[in-house]
C-alpha positions as a printed NumPy array, in Angstrom:
array([[ -80.981,   28.197,   -3.623],
       [ -81.743,   29.181,   -0.062],
       [ -79.23 ,   26.601,    1.694],
       [ -75.977,   27.282,   -0.207],
       [ -74.896,   28.129,   -3.607],
       [ -76.968,   30.316,   -5.696],
       [ -78.553,   28.519,   -8.902],
       [ -80.15 ,   30.968,  -11.552],
       [ -83.108,   30.114,  -13.389],
       [ -80.991,   28.875,  -16.461],
       [ -79.471,   26.374,  -14.032],
       [ -76.404,   27.812,  -14.14 ],
       [ -74.76 ,   28.501,  -10.747],
       [ -72.874,   31.905,   -9.178],
       [ -69.302,   30.275,   -8.688],
       [ -66.268,   30.158,  -10.708],
       [ -63.152,   28.293,   -9.399],
       [ -59.56 ,   28.021,  -10.933],
       [ -58.536,   24.792,   -9.805],
       [ -60.116,   21.795,   -8.043],
       [ -58.382,   21.374,   -4.435],
       [ -60.676,   22.336,   -1.749],
       [ -64.131,   22.085,   -0.268],
       [ -65.143,   24.937,   -2.104],
       [ -63.253,   24.172,   -5.088],
       [ -65.855,   21.133,   -5.859],
       [ -69.216,   23.034,   -7.086],
       [ -69.575,   24.877,  -10.259],
       [ -67.738,   25.317,  -13.138],
       [ -63.803,   24.692,  -13.208],
       [ -61.396,   26.618,  -15.313],
       [ -57.996,   26.489,  -15.808],
       [ -55.273,   28.97 ,  -14.718],
       [ -55.294,   31.802,  -12.503],
       [ -58.522,   34.546,  -12.793],
       [ -58.271,   38.273,  -13.071],
       [ -60.384,   40.369,  -10.635],
       [ -62.948,   40.628,  -13.845],
       [ -62.962,   37.055,  -14.959],
       [ -63.733,   35.909,  -11.322],
       [ -67.042,   38.349,  -11.361],
       [ -68.064,   37.406,  -14.625],
       [ -67.703,   34.142,  -14.845],
       [ -69.424,   33.593,  -11.686],
       [ -72.281,   36.343,  -12.544],
       [ -71.486,   38.684,   -9.789],
       [ -71.116,   41.568,  -11.732],
       [ -73.679,   44.701,  -12.182],
       [ -75.982,   43.661,   -9.069],
       [ -76.252,   47.166,   -8.207],
       [ -76.638,   46.824,   -4.581],
       [ -78.368,   49.403,   -3.002],
       [ -80.437,   50.548,   -0.018],
       [ -84.243,   51.597,   -0.192],
       [ -86.142,   53.217,    2.553],
       [ -87.829,   53.558,    5.012],
       [ -89.995,   50.67 ,    5.46 ],
       [ -93.745,   51.49 ,    6.397],
       [ -95.425,   48.938,    8.479],
       [ -99.187,   48.975,    8.232],
       [-101.372,   46.519,   10.584],
       [-105.163,   46.117,    9.765],
       [-107.451,   45.038,   12.863],
       [-111.134,   45.421,   13.729],
       [-110.088,   48.792,   14.934],
       [-109.239,   50.22 ,   11.424],
       [-105.683,   50.554,    9.671],
       [-102.378,   51.373,   11.55 ],
       [ -99.468,   52.745,    9.827],
       [ -96.128,   53.112,   11.146],
       [ -93.491,   54.767,    9.728],
       [ -89.736,   53.219,   10.131],
       [ -87.342,   55.783,    8.836],
       [ -84.107,   53.924,   10.129],
       [ -85.049,   50.867,    8.562],
       [ -84.358,   50.185,    5.128],
       [ -84.146,   47.233,    2.551],
       [ -81.215,   46.282,    0.456],
       [ -81.753,   45.166,   -3.019],
       [ -79.974,   44.   ,   -6.175],
       [ -80.991,   43.268,   -9.711],
       [ -80.702,   39.753,  -10.477],
       [ -77.394,   39.067,  -12.909],
       [ -79.239,   36.534,  -15.334],
       [ -83.436,   38.324,  -15.015],
       [ -82.602,   41.874,  -14.201],
       [ -85.568,   41.687,  -11.662],
       [ -85.232,   43.778,   -8.364],
       [ -84.713,   41.311,   -5.809],
       [ -84.831,   41.847,   -1.629],
       [ -81.694,   40.655,   -0.146],
       [ -82.03 ,   41.934,    3.541],
       [ -83.143,   44.342,    6.059],
       [ -80.679,   47.436,    7.275],
       [ -80.155,   50.162,    9.593],
       [ -79.632,   53.894,    8.345],
       [ -76.609,   54.022,    8.696],
       [ -75.76 ,   50.878,    6.414],
       [ -73.705,   51.161,    3.23 ],
       [ -73.779,   48.399,    0.479],
       [ -70.301,   47.479,   -0.578],
       [ -70.512,   46.435,   -4.297],
       [ -69.178,   43.218,   -5.377],
       [ -66.988,   44.961,   -7.983],
       [ -65.342,   46.837,   -4.373],
       [ -64.905,   43.338,   -3.021],
       [ -62.764,   42.4  ,   -5.92 ],
       [ -60.819,   45.89 ,   -6.162],
       [ -59.792,   45.609,   -2.736],
       [ -58.425,   41.696,   -3.391],
       [ -56.665,   43.321,   -6.343],
       [ -55.023,   45.474,   -4.038],
       [ -53.902,   43.302,   -2.099],
       [ -52.998,   40.648,   -5.22 ],
       [ -50.262,   43.439,   -6.454],
       [ -49.259,   43.511,   -3.08 ],
       [ -48.423,   39.4  ,   -2.274],
       [ -48.705,   37.982,   -5.788],
       [ -51.591,   36.483,   -4.832],
       [ -53.577,   34.918,   -7.548],
       [ -57.618,   34.965,   -8.028],
       [ -59.208,   31.035,   -7.39 ],
       [ -62.463,   31.201,   -6.557],
       [ -65.719,   33.58 ,   -6.605],
       [ -69.262,   32.887,   -5.761],
       [ -72.789,   33.47 ,   -4.503],
       [ -74.416,   31.871,   -1.721],
       [ -78.177,   32.013,   -0.04 ],
       [ -79.75 ,   33.971,   -2.963],
       [ -77.112,   36.547,   -3.315],
       [ -77.16 ,   37.527,    0.494],
       [ -73.907,   36.67 ,    0.635],
       [ -70.832,   36.655,   -1.959],
       [ -67.047,   35.259,   -1.635],
       [ -63.885,   35.548,   -3.623],
       [ -60.849,   33.511,   -2.702],
       [ -57.365,   33.886,   -2.97 ],
       [ -54.106,   31.572,   -3.358],
       [ -51.164,   33.427,   -1.63 ],
       [ -47.782,   32.471,   -2.844],
       [ -46.242,   31.584,    0.381],
       [ -46.748,   28.241,    2.046],
       [ -46.024,   26.763,    5.082],
       [ -43.987,   23.256,    5.51 ],
       [ -44.678,   21.675,    9.221],
       [ -41.752,   19.673,   10.082],
       [ -40.38 ,   20.541,    7.037],
       [ -42.422,   18.105,    5.08 ],
       [ -46.217,   18.777,    5.865],
       [ -46.9  ,   21.329,    3.319],
       [ -50.1  ,   23.816,    3.758],
       [ -51.058,   26.197,    0.682],
       [ -52.413,   29.477,    1.74 ],
       [ -55.776,   31.074,    0.793],
       [ -57.474,   34.265,    1.331],
       [ -60.969,   34.776,    1.311],
       [ -62.923,   37.591,    1.166],
       [ -66.465,   37.221,    2.171],
       [ -69.349,   40.141,    1.842],
       [ -72.915,   40.21 ,    2.883],
       [ -75.617,   41.907,    1.416],
       [ -78.386,   41.461,    4.266],
       [ -76.604,   43.465,    6.929],
       [ -76.18 ,   40.481,    9.091],
       [ -72.27 ,   40.515,    8.816],
       [ -69.518,   42.553,    7.998],
       [ -67.107,   42.644,    4.862],
       [ -64.291,   40.125,    6.29 ],
       [ -61.047,   38.621,    5.082],
       [ -60.193,   35.164,    6.153],
       [ -57.133,   33.368,    5.908],
       [ -57.385,   29.279,    5.655],
       [ -54.49 ,   27.198,    5.692],
       [ -55.013,   24.31 ,    3.514],
       [ -53.292,   20.963,    3.947],
       [ -52.107,   19.894,    0.173],
       [ -52.428,   16.009,    0.888],
       [ -55.608,   15.788,    1.998],
       [ -57.322,   19.053,    1.237],
       [ -58.02 ,   20.008,    4.949],
       [ -58.713,   23.62 ,    5.692],
       [ -57.287,   24.617,    9.164],
       [ -59.046,   26.831,   11.441],
       [ -56.929,   27.283,   14.312],
       [ -57.56 ,   30.55 ,   16.311],
       [ -53.998,   31.44 ,   17.658],
       [ -53.384,   33.469,   20.703],
       [ -50.745,   36.18 ,   19.388],
       [ -52.333,   36.128,   15.511],
       [ -55.301,   37.1  ,   14.18 ],
       [ -56.805,   35.082,   10.747],
       [ -59.854,   37.328,    9.835],
       [ -60.125,   41.343,    9.595],
       [ -63.469,   42.826,    9.347],
       [ -64.868,   46.048,    7.584],
       [ -67.906,   47.663,    8.565],
       [ -70.596,   48.499,    5.913],
       [ -70.956,   52.273,    6.695],
       [ -70.151,   55.602,    5.301],
       [ -66.524,   55.362,    4.093],
       [ -66.093,   51.763,    3.924],
       [ -65.023,   51.86 ,    0.316],
       [ -62.174,   54.047,    2.04 ],
       [ -61.518,   51.273,    5.039],
       [ -61.435,   48.67 ,    1.995],
       [ -58.221,   50.3  ,    0.382],
       [ -56.676,   50.274,    3.789],
       [ -56.736,   46.409,    3.549],
       [ -53.293,   46.058,    2.825],
       [ -52.904,   46.186,    6.668],
       [ -54.273,   42.686,    6.065],
       [ -50.902,   41.317,    4.895],
       [ -49.788,   42.024,    8.11 ],
       [ -52.151,   39.82 ,    9.672],
       [ -51.217,   36.824,    7.034],
       [ -47.808,   36.995,    7.872],
       [ -48.224,   37.073,   11.589],
       [ -50.851,   34.344,   11.383],
       [ -48.209,   32.007,    9.232],
       [ -45.19 ,   32.21 ,   11.773],
       [ -47.644,   31.7  ,   14.41 ],
       [ -49.547,   28.575,   12.96 ],
       [ -45.984,   27.297,   11.644],
       [ -44.861,   27.579,   15.627],
       [ -47.65 ,   25.967,   16.622],
       [ -48.03 ,   23.125,   14.246],
       [ -44.381,   22.241,   14.888],
       [ -45.506,   21.986,   18.735],
       [ -47.941,   19.319,   17.74 ],
       [ -45.246,   17.058,   15.352],
       [ -42.876,   16.791,   17.719],
       [ -45.164,   15.306,   20.145],
       [ -46.423,   11.769,   20.47 ],
       [ -50.148,   10.793,   20.53 ],
       [ -51.351,    7.304,   21.276],
       [ -54.629,    6.021,   20.024],
       [ -56.258,    5.92 ,   23.53 ],
       [ -54.955,    9.578,   23.891],
       [ -56.896,   10.655,   20.349],
       [ -59.952,    8.442,   21.322],
       [ -60.368,   10.412,   24.805],
       [ -60.063,   13.886,   22.772],
       [ -62.826,   12.659,   20.315],
       [ -64.761,   12.171,   22.864],
       [ -64.689,   15.305,   24.442],
       [ -65.325,   16.764,   21.356],
       [ -68.642,   14.628,   20.609],
       [ -69.783,   12.928,   24.027],
       [ -72.881,   11.281,   24.812],
       [ -73.933,   13.19 ,   27.773],
       [ -77.509,   11.39 ,   28.074],
       [ -77.697,    8.406,   30.769],
       [ -79.699,    6.595,   28.26 ],
       [ -78.924,    7.14 ,   24.966],
       [ -81.113,    6.35 ,   21.943],
       [ -79.88 ,    3.49 ,   19.733],
       [ -79.447,    5.509,   16.734],
       [ -77.558,    7.754,   18.568],
       [ -75.135,    5.3  ,   19.57 ],
       [ -74.977,    4.182,   16.133],
       [ -73.856,    7.252,   14.828],
       [ -71.407,    7.457,   17.696],
       [ -69.768,    4.19 ,   16.874],
       [ -69.533,    4.882,   13.548],
       [ -67.923,    8.727,   14.034],
       [ -65.342,    6.756,   16.199],
       [ -64.755,    4.171,   13.889],
       [ -64.087,    6.431,   11.121],
       [ -61.765,    8.854,   13.238],
       [ -59.865,    6.047,   14.491],
       [ -59.453,    4.61 ,   10.745],
       [ -58.008,    8.069,   10.018],
       [ -55.63 ,    8.324,   12.562],
       [ -54.14 ,    4.785,   12.639],
       [ -54.587,    3.687,    8.896],
       [ -55.366,    6.776,    6.035],
       [ -52.622,    7.362,    3.845],
       [ -53.281,   11.125,    4.584],
       [ -51.719,   10.797,    7.71 ],
       [ -48.603,    8.471,    6.896],
       [ -46.164,   11.241,    7.344],
       [ -46.989,   12.218,   10.602],
       [ -48.559,    8.881,   12.237],
       [ -48.487,    9.07 ,   15.936],
       [ -48.286,   12.499,   16.641],
       [ -50.351,   15.25 ,   17.974],
       [ -50.432,   16.709,   14.739],
       [ -51.86 ,   13.593,   13.131],
       [ -54.561,   13.464,   15.748],
       [ -55.865,   16.993,   14.845],
       [ -55.473,   16.56 ,   10.878],
       [ -57.464,   12.943,   11.493],
       [ -60.273,   15.366,   13.207],
       [ -60.241,   18.21 ,   10.549],
       [ -60.295,   15.432,    7.507],
       [ -63.321,   13.952,    9.333],
       [ -64.892,   17.186,    9.121],
       [ -63.995,   18.484,    6.064],
       [ -64.575,   15.102,    3.97 ],
       [ -66.503,   12.45 ,    6.03 ],
       [ -68.923,   14.449,    8.484],
       [ -72.426,   13.593,    7.486],
       [ -73.677,   16.655,    4.941],
       [ -76.879,   15.295,    3.595],
       [ -77.251,   12.236,    0.969],
       [ -77.758,   14.644,   -1.797],
       [ -74.254,   14.808,   -3.681],
       [ -74.528,   18.346,   -4.786],
       [ -76.133,   19.808,   -1.454],
       [ -73.445,   17.54 ,    0.563],
       [ -70.838,   19.681,   -1.336],
       [ -72.515,   22.67 ,   -0.81 ],
       [ -72.929,   22.013,    2.82 ],
       [ -69.5  ,   21.245,    2.937],
       [ -68.207,   24.378,    1.189],
       [ -70.023,   26.546,    3.329],
       [ -68.36 ,   25.04 ,    6.316],
       [ -65.134,   25.949,    5.066],
       [ -65.967,   29.471,    4.808],
       [ -68.088,   30.049,    7.836],
       [ -66.26 ,   30.349,   10.875],
       [ -69.193,   30.373,   13.265],
       [ -70.012,   26.519,   11.686],
       [ -70.157,   23.532,   14.209],
       [ -67.648,   22.378,   12.178],
       [ -65.022,   25.347,   12.486],
       [ -65.978,   24.876,   16.199],
       [ -65.009,   21.325,   16.568],
       [ -61.848,   22.147,   14.955],
       [ -61.07 ,   24.83 ,   17.121],
       [ -61.923,   22.414,   20.185],
       [ -59.32 ,   19.908,   18.922],
       [ -56.764,   21.963,   18.441],
       [ -56.91 ,   23.576,   22.438],
       [ -57.152,   19.754,   23.614],
       [ -54.267,   18.719,   21.752],
       [ -52.242,   21.786,   22.102],
       [ -53.035,   21.872,   25.888],
       [ -50.493,   19.515,   26.968],
       [ -48.045,   20.794,   24.359]])
C-alpha cells in the first residue's frame, strides 16, 4: 500500500505491536508483552529481505535518429526479496557510495540500546512498499511534568531503503492520558540521531549507544521546558490567538468551505482546551494549550474518511519529523514558550 503501512498479497500487514497506546499502535496485529528483536522482525515480516544494490543503470532512448544508450555507473537500484513471495522488488535509486542497512542490523543496534537502557521493543512495521521500516522501543524512564502529568518515552529506529533519508533514531515523549506525541525541538537538546548509508555504516550503528546521551539530555531539557509552560496561565483568548497564527486565513475573500473548516477546527480546539477531560489536571495553563493542540493534531485533524487509511496517516505523522503535523506542534510550542 503506497500511502502507508505495507499490506501483502495474503492480506497481512507488515506491522506488530506489543501494546495499544499510541497512534502507531493502532495498526496491524497487537500482541501482549514485550517483544524481542527477533520477534519484532519475524512478526512484522521484516526478516530476510536481503536488501542489496544493483548497478549501474543503462538508460536507452529511442528516437527517429536511432537508439542512444547512456551508461550511468554512479546510479544503482536498491532491491529486496519480498518477505511473502520471494519476488525481487525495486525499492529506490541510490548513488555509488550508498550501502544498504539490513533490517537485522537495524534491530541489532536497538538491541545494544536495550542492553544499555533496559528498554523493551514495542512496535515494528514497514511503510510505502518496503521503502521505509520502523522499530520502536519503550524506555524505562518517564517524565512527570509538574509532578503529575506523566509522559512515557519511546525511541524509534527509522530506516530508509530507497536512498531518500539516513538511518535515524527519534525520541518521542508520549503523554499517557491522551497518547499525544510531543515533538518539541529544544534549544539545548536533540531528539534525533542520524547515520548515513555509506561504507562502515554498521560500525557507526554500533556506536549508536551515544544516542542514550541524547536521550538523557533531551529528557532533562523537555522536563525543564514543560515545567515552565505548566506554571504559566493561558486564557481562552490567548489560546485562540495562538491557534489563529498556526492556522491563519490569509485570503481577503476566503471561500465558504475554507471558512467552515476553519470554524470547525477552532470549535474543536476550544473544546479541547476548555472542556476535555484530558486537560482537566492542567486546565488554564500554557501546557494545557500546547497539549490541546497536539491532541487535535494526533486524534482530531482530518486524515481521510476510511478508518484504516486514517489510522495509517496518523501513524505516519507521528513517525515523520518533517510532517505538517510535527511542524504545527513545533510552531505551537514556539508561540507558547515565547512569553515564558
